[in-house]
Short mmCIF file of C-alpha atoms and ligand atoms in Angstrom, two decimals:
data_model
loop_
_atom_site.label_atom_id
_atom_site.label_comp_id
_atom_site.label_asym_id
_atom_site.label_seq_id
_atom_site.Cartn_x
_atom_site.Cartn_y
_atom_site.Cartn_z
CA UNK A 5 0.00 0.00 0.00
CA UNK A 6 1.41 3.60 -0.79
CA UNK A 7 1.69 6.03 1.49
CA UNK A 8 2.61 9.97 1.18
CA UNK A 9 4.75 9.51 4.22
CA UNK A 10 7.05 6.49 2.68
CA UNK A 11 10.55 8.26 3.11
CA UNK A 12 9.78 10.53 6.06
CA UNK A 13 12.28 8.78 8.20
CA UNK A 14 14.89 7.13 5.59
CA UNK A 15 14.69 10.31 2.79
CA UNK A 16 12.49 13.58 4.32
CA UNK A 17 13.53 16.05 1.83
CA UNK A 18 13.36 13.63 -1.45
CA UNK A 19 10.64 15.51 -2.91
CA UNK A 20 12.51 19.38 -2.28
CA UNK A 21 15.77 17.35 -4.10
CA UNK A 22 13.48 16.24 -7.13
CA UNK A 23 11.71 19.46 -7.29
CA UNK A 24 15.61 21.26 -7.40
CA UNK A 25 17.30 18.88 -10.15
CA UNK A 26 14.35 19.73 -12.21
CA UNK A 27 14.19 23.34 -11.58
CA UNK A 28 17.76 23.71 -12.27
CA UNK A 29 17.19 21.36 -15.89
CA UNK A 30 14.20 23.69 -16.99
CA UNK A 31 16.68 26.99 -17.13
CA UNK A 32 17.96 25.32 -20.18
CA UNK A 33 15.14 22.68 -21.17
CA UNK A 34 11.89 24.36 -20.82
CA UNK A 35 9.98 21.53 -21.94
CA UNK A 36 12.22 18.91 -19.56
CA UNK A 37 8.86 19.03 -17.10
CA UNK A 38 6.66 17.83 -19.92
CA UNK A 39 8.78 15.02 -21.10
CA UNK A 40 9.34 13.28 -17.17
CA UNK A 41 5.47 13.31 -16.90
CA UNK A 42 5.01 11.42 -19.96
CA UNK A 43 7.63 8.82 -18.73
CA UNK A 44 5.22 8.21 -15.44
CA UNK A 45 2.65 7.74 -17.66
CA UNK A 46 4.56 5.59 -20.23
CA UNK A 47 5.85 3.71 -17.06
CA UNK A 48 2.37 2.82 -15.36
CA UNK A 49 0.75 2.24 -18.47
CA UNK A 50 2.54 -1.17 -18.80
CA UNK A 51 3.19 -3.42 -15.93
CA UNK A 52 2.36 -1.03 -13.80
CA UNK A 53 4.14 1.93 -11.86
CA UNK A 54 7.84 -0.06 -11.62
CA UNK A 55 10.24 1.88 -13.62
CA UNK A 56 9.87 -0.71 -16.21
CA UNK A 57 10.42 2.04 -19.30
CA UNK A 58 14.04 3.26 -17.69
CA UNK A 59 15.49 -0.51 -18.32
CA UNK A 60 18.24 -0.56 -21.13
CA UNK A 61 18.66 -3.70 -23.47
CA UNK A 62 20.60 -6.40 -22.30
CA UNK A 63 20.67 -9.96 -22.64
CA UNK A 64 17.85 -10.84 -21.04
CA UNK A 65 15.49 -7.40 -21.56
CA UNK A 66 13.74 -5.78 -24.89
CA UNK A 67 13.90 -2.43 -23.37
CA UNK A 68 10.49 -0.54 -23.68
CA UNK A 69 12.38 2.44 -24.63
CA UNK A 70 12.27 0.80 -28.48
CA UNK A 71 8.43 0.15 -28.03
CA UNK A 72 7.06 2.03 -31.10
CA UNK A 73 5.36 5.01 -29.01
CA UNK A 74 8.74 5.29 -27.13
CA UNK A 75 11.40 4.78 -29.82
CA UNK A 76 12.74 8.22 -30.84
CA UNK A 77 10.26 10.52 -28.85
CA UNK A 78 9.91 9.71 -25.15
CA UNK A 79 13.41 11.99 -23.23
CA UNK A 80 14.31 12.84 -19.98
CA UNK A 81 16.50 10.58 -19.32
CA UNK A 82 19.51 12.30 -18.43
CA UNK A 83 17.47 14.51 -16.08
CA UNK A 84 15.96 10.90 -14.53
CA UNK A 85 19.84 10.17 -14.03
CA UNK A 86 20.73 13.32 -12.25
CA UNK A 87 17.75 13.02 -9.91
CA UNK A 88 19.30 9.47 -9.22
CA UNK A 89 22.57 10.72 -8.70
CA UNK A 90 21.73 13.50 -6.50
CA UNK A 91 19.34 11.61 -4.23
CA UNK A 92 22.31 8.32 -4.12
CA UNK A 93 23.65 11.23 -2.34
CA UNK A 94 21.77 12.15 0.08
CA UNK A 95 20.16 9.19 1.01
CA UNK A 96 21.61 5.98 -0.64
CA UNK A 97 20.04 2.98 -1.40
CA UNK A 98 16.43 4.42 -0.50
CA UNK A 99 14.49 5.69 -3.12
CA UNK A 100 13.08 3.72 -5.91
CA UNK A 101 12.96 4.70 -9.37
CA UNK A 102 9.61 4.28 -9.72
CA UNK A 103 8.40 6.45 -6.88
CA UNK A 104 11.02 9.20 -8.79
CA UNK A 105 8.92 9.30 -11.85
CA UNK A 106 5.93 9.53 -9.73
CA UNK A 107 7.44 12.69 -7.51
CA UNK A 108 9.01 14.01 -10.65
CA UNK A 109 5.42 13.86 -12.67
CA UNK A 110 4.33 15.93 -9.41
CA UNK A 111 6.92 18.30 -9.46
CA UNK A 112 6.90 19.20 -12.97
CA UNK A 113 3.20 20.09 -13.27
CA UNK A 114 3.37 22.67 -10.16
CA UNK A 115 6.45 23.94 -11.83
CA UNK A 116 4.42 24.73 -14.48
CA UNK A 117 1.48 26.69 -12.53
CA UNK A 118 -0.59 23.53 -12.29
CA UNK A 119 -2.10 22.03 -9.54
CA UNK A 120 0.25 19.93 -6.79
CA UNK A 121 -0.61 16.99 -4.61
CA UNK A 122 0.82 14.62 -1.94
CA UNK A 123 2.46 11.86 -3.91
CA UNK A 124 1.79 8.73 -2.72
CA UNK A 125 5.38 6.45 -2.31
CA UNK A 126 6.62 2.91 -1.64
CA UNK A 127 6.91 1.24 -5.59
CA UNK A 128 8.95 -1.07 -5.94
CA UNK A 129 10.78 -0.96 -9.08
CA UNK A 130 10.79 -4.05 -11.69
CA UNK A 131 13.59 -6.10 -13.17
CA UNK A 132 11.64 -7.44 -16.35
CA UNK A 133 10.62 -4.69 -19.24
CA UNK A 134 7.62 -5.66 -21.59
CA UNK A 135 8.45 -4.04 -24.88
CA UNK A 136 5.28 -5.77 -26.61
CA UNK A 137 3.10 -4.44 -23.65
CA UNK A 138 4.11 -1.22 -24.43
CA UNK A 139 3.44 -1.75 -27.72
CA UNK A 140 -0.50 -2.93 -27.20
CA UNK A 141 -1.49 -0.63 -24.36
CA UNK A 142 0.04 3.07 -24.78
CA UNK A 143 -2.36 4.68 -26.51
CA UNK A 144 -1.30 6.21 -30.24
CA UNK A 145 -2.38 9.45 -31.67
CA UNK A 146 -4.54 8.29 -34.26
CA UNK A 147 -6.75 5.74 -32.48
CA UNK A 148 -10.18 6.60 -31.83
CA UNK A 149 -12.37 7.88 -29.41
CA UNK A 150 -13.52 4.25 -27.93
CA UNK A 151 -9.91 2.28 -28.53
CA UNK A 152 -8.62 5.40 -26.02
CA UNK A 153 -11.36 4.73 -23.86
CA UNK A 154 -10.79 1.39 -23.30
CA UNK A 155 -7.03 1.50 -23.02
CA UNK A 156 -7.36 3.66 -20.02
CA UNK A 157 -10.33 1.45 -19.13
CA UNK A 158 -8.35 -1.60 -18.97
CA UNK A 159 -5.69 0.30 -16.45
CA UNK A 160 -8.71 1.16 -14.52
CA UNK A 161 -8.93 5.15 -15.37
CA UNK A 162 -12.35 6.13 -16.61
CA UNK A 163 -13.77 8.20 -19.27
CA UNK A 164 -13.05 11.53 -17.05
CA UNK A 165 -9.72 10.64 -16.14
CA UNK A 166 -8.90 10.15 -19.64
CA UNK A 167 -10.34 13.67 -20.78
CA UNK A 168 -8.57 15.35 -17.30
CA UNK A 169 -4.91 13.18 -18.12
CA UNK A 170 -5.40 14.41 -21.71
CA UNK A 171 -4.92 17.81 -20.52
CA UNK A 172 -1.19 16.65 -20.02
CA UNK A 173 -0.86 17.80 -23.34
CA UNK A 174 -1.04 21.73 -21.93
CA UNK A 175 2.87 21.43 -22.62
CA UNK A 176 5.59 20.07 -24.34
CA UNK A 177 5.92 19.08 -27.92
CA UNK A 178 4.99 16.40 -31.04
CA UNK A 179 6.82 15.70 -33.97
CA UNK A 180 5.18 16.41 -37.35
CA UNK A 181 5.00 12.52 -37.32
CA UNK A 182 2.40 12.22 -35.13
CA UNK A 183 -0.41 14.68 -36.51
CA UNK A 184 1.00 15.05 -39.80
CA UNK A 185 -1.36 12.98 -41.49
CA UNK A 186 -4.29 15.50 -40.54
CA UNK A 187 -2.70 18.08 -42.80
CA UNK A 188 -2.53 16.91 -46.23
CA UNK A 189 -4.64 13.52 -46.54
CA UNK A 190 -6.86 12.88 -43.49
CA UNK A 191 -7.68 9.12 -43.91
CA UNK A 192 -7.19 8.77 -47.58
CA UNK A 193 -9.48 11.46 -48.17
CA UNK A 194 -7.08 13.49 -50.23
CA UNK A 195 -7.84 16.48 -47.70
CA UNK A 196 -7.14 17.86 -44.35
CA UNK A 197 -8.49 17.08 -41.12
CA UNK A 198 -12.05 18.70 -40.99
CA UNK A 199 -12.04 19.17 -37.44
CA UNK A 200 -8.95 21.32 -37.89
CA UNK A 201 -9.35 25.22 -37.54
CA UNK A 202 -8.26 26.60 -41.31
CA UNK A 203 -5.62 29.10 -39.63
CA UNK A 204 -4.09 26.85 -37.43
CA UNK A 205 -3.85 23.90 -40.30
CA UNK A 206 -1.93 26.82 -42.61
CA UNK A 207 0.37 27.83 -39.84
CA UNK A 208 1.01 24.07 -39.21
CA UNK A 209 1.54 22.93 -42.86
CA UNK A 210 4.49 25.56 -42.57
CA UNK A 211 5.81 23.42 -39.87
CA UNK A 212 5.44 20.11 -41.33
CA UNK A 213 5.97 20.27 -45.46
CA UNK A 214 3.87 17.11 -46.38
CA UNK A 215 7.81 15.89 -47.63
CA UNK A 216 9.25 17.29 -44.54
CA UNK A 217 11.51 14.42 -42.19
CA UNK A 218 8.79 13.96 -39.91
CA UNK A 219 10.50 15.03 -37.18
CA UNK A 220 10.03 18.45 -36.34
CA UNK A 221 8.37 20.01 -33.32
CA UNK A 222 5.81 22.12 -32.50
CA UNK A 223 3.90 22.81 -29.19
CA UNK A 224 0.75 20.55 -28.18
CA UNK A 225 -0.39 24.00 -26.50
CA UNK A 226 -0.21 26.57 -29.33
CA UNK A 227 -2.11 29.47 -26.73
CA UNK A 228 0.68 28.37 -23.60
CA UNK A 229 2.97 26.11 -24.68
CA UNK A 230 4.92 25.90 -21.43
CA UNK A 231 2.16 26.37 -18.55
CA UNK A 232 0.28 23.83 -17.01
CA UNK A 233 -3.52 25.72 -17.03
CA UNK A 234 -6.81 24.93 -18.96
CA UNK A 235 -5.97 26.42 -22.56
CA UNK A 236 -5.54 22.85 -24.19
CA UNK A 237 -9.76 23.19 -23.46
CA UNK A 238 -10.13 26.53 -24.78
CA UNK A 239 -7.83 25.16 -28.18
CA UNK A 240 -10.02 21.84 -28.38
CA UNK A 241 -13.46 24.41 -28.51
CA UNK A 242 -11.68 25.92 -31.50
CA UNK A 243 -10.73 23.17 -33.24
CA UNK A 244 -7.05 23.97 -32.43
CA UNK A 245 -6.22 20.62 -30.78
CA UNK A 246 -2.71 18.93 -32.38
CA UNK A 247 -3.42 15.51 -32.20
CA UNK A 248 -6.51 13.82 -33.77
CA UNK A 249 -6.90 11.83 -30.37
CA UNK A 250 -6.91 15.33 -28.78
CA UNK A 251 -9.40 16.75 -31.30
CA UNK A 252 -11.63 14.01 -30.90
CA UNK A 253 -12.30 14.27 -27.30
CA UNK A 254 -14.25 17.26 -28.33
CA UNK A 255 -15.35 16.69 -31.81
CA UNK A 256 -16.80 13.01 -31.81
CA UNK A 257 -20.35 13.74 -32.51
CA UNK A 258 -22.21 12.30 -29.20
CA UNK A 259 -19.55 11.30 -27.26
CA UNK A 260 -19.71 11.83 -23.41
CA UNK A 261 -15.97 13.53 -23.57
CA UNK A 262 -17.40 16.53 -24.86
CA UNK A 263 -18.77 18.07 -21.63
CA UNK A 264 -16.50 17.33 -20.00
CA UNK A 265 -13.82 19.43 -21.98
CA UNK A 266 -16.43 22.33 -21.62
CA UNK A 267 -16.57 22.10 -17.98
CA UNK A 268 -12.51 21.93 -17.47
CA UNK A 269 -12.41 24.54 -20.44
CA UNK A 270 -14.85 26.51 -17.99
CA UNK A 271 -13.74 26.12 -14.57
CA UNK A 272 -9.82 25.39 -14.71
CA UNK A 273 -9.62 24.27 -10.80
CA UNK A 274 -12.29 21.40 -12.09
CA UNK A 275 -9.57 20.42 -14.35
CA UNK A 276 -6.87 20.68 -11.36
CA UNK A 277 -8.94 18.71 -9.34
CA UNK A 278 -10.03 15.70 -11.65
CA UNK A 279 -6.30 15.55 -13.18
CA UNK A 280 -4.98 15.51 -9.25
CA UNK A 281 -7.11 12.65 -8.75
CA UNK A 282 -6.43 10.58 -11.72
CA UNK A 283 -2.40 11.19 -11.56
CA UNK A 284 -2.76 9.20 -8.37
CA UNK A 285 -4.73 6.57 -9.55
CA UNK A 286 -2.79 6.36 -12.75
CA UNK A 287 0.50 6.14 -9.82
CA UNK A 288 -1.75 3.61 -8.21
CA UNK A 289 -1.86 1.04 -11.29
CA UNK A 290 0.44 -2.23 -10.28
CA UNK A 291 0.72 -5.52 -12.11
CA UNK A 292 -1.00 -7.04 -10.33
CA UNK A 293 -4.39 -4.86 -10.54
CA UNK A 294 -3.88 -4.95 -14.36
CA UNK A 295 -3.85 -8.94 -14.25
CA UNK A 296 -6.75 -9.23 -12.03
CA UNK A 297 -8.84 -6.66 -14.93
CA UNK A 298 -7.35 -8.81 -18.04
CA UNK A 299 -8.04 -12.40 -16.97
C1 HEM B 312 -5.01 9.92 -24.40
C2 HEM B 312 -4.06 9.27 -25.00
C3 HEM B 312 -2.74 9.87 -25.36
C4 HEM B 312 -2.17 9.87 -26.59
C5 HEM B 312 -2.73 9.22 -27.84
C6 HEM B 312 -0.93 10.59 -26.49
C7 HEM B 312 -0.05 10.75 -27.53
C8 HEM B 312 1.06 11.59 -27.51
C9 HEM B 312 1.90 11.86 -28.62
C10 HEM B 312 1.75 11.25 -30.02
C11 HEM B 312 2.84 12.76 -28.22
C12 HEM B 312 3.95 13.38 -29.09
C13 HEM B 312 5.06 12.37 -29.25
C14 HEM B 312 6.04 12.76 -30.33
O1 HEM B 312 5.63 13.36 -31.35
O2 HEM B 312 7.25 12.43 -30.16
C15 HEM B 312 2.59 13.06 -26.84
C16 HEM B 312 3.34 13.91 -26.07
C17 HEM B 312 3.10 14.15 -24.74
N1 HEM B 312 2.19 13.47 -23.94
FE1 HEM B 312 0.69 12.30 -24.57
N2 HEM B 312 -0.77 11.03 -25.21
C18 HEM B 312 -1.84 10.62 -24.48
C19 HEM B 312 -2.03 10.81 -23.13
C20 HEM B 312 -1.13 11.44 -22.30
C21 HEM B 312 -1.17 11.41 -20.87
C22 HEM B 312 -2.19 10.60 -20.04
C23 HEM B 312 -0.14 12.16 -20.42
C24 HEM B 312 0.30 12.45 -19.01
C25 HEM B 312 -0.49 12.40 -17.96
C26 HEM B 312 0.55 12.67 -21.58
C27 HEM B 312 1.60 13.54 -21.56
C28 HEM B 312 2.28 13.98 -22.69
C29 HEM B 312 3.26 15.06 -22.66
C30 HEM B 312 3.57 15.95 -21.48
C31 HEM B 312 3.79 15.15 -23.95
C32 HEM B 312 4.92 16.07 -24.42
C33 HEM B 312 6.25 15.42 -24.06
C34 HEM B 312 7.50 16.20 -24.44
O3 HEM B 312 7.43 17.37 -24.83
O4 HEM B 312 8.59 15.60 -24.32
N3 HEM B 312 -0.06 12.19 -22.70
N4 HEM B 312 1.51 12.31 -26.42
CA1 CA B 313 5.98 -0.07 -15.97
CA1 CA B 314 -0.74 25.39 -21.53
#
C-alpha cells in the first residue's frame, strides 16, 4: 500500500531534491517538465508503476524504450539520471525509481502553474521490461475515441480521467509525425483534417511540409505552450487541438468527452482537481491490478 509519508524517516527532503534537479534542468530545457510526466505515464501504463520504461537492453530485456510510441520521442533521461545521482547522495540505497517518476510527474506540473498533490510512495521498481506491452497498451495518436477509452479502461482510469490526463498535453511538444497525417490527406481522403481550424492547419503545414523528415516540433499548446492551465480546453473548442486523439475528445459527434472538456475549459480548478485525482490513480496502477482486470 502507498503512502505519502514512505521516506519521512529514511529520505524527508526527497521531494525538495526532485523538485531542485528539475528546476535547475528547466533553465535550459523548458519543456524537460513535460517530457518526465510522460515517462510516469509511459511507465504505469505497462506493468504497472515499476520503472519498467528506464530498463536498457541487455541480454535478457527488450527495453520498452524501443516500443514504437517510445522509440525516438519519449526523453528525460539524463534529467531521470541526475535526480538518481543527487538523491544516491543524500540518502543511498532508498528511493526507488519508480516512486522518482511519480514525484518528478508531481513536481513538474506545479512547476508549471498547475495544480500539486501529496504523492503517494513505496513502488517497488521491476527487473523485467515488456516491450510488446508497451506496444498494445500506450495509446497512439490516431486511435479513436472508444480504442482510447478502453485503453485507459483496462488500467482502470475512466472516461473523465482520460479527458482530465489528456490535458497533459497543456505542454511540451509532437513531432510532425504524429499529426502530420491530418494536414494533407486525413484518412485517404485526399484532404485535411475537418475538425482542424483553417488558420491553425496553414500555420502548421508551414511546420510540417507534407515531404518534410517527420521530425520536427511544434507545441501541443499553441495558446501556452509551457504552462500547465486549462488552454488545451479553450484550443479543443476551436478546433485547435494537435493531435486527432486530442481533437476528438471534443469533436466526436455524441460522445460523453465533450462536456466534460467544456466544464474543465470553464472552470480550470475542475480540471486541477479531476487531473490531481487521476495522476494518483494512474501512480496507483500495479501488475497485479492490471492482471486481475485482463483475466
Ligand atoms: C489519451 C491518449 C494519449 C495519446 C494518444 C498521447 C499521444 C502523444 C503523442 C503522439 C505525443 C507526441 C510524441 C512525439 O511526437 O514524439 C505526446 C506527447 C506528450 N504526452 Fe501524450 N498522449 C496521451 C495521453 C497522455 C497522458 C495521459 C499524459 C500524461 C499524464 C501525456 C503527456 C504527454 C506530454 C507531457 C507530452 C509532451 C512530451 C514532451 O514534450 O517531451 N499524454 N503524447
Ligand atoms: Ca511499468
Ligand atoms: Ca498550456
Amino acid at each position: 500500500q502507498l503512502t505519502p509519508t514512505f521516506y519521512n524517516e529514511t529520505c524527508p527532503y526527497v521531494s525538495s531534491i526532485v523538485r531542485g534537479v528539475i528546476a535547475e534542468a528547466l533553465q535550459c530545457d523548458p519543456r524537460i517538465g513535460a517530457s518526465l510526466i510522460r515517462l510516469h505515464f509511459h511507465d504505469c501504463f505497462v506493468d504497472g508503476c515499476d520503472g519498467s520504461i528506464l530498463l536498457n537492453n541487455s541480454d535478457t530485456i527488450e527495453s520498452e524504450k524501443e516500443a514504437a510510441p517510445n522509440n525516438n520521442s519519449v526523453r528525460g533521461f539524463g534529467v531521470v539520471d541526475d535526480i538518481k545521482t543527487a538523491l544516491e547522495s543524500a540518502c543511498p540505497g532508498i528511493v526507488s525509481c519508480a516512486d522518482i517518476l511519480a514525484i518528478a510527474a508531481e513536481e513538474s506540473v506545479s512547476l508549471a502553474g498547475g495544480p500539486s498533490w501529496k504523492v503517494l510512495l513505496g513502488r517497488r521498481d521491476g527487473t523485467t521490461a515488456n516491450r510488446t506491452g508497451a506496444n498494445v497498451a500506450l495509446p497512439g495518436p490516431f486511435e479513436t475515441l472508444d480504442v482510447l477509452k478502453s485503453k485507459f479502461l483496462d488500467v482502470g482510469l475512466n472516461t473523465t480521467d482520460l479527458v482530465a490526463l489528456s490535458g497533459a498535453h497543456t505542454f511540451g511538444r509532437a513531432q510532425c509525425v504524429s499529426f502530420r497525417t491530418r494536414l494533407y490527406n486525413f484518412n485517404g481522403t485526399g484532404n485535411p483534417d475537418p475538425t482542424l481550424n483553417s488558420t491553425y492547419l496553414q500555420t502548421l503545414q508551414g511546420i510540417c511540409p507534407e515531404n518534410g523528415t517527420g521530425i520536427e516540433l511544434t507545441n501541443l499548446d499553441l495558446t501556452t505552450p509551457d504552462a500547465f492551465d486549462s488552454c488545451y480546453f479553450s484550443n479543443l473548442q476551436s478546433n485547435k487541438g494537435l493531435l486527432q486523439s486530442d481533437q476528438e475528445l471534443f469533436s466526436t459527434s455524441g460522445a460523453d468527452t465533450v462536456d466534460i472538456v467544456n466544464y474543465f475549459s470553464a472552470y480550470q480548478y475542475a480540471f486541477f482537481v479531476s487531473f490531481v485525482e487521476a495522476m494518483i490513480k494512474m501512480g496507483n496502477i500495479s501488475r497485479v491490478n492490471r492482471n486481475r482486470r485482463t483475466n
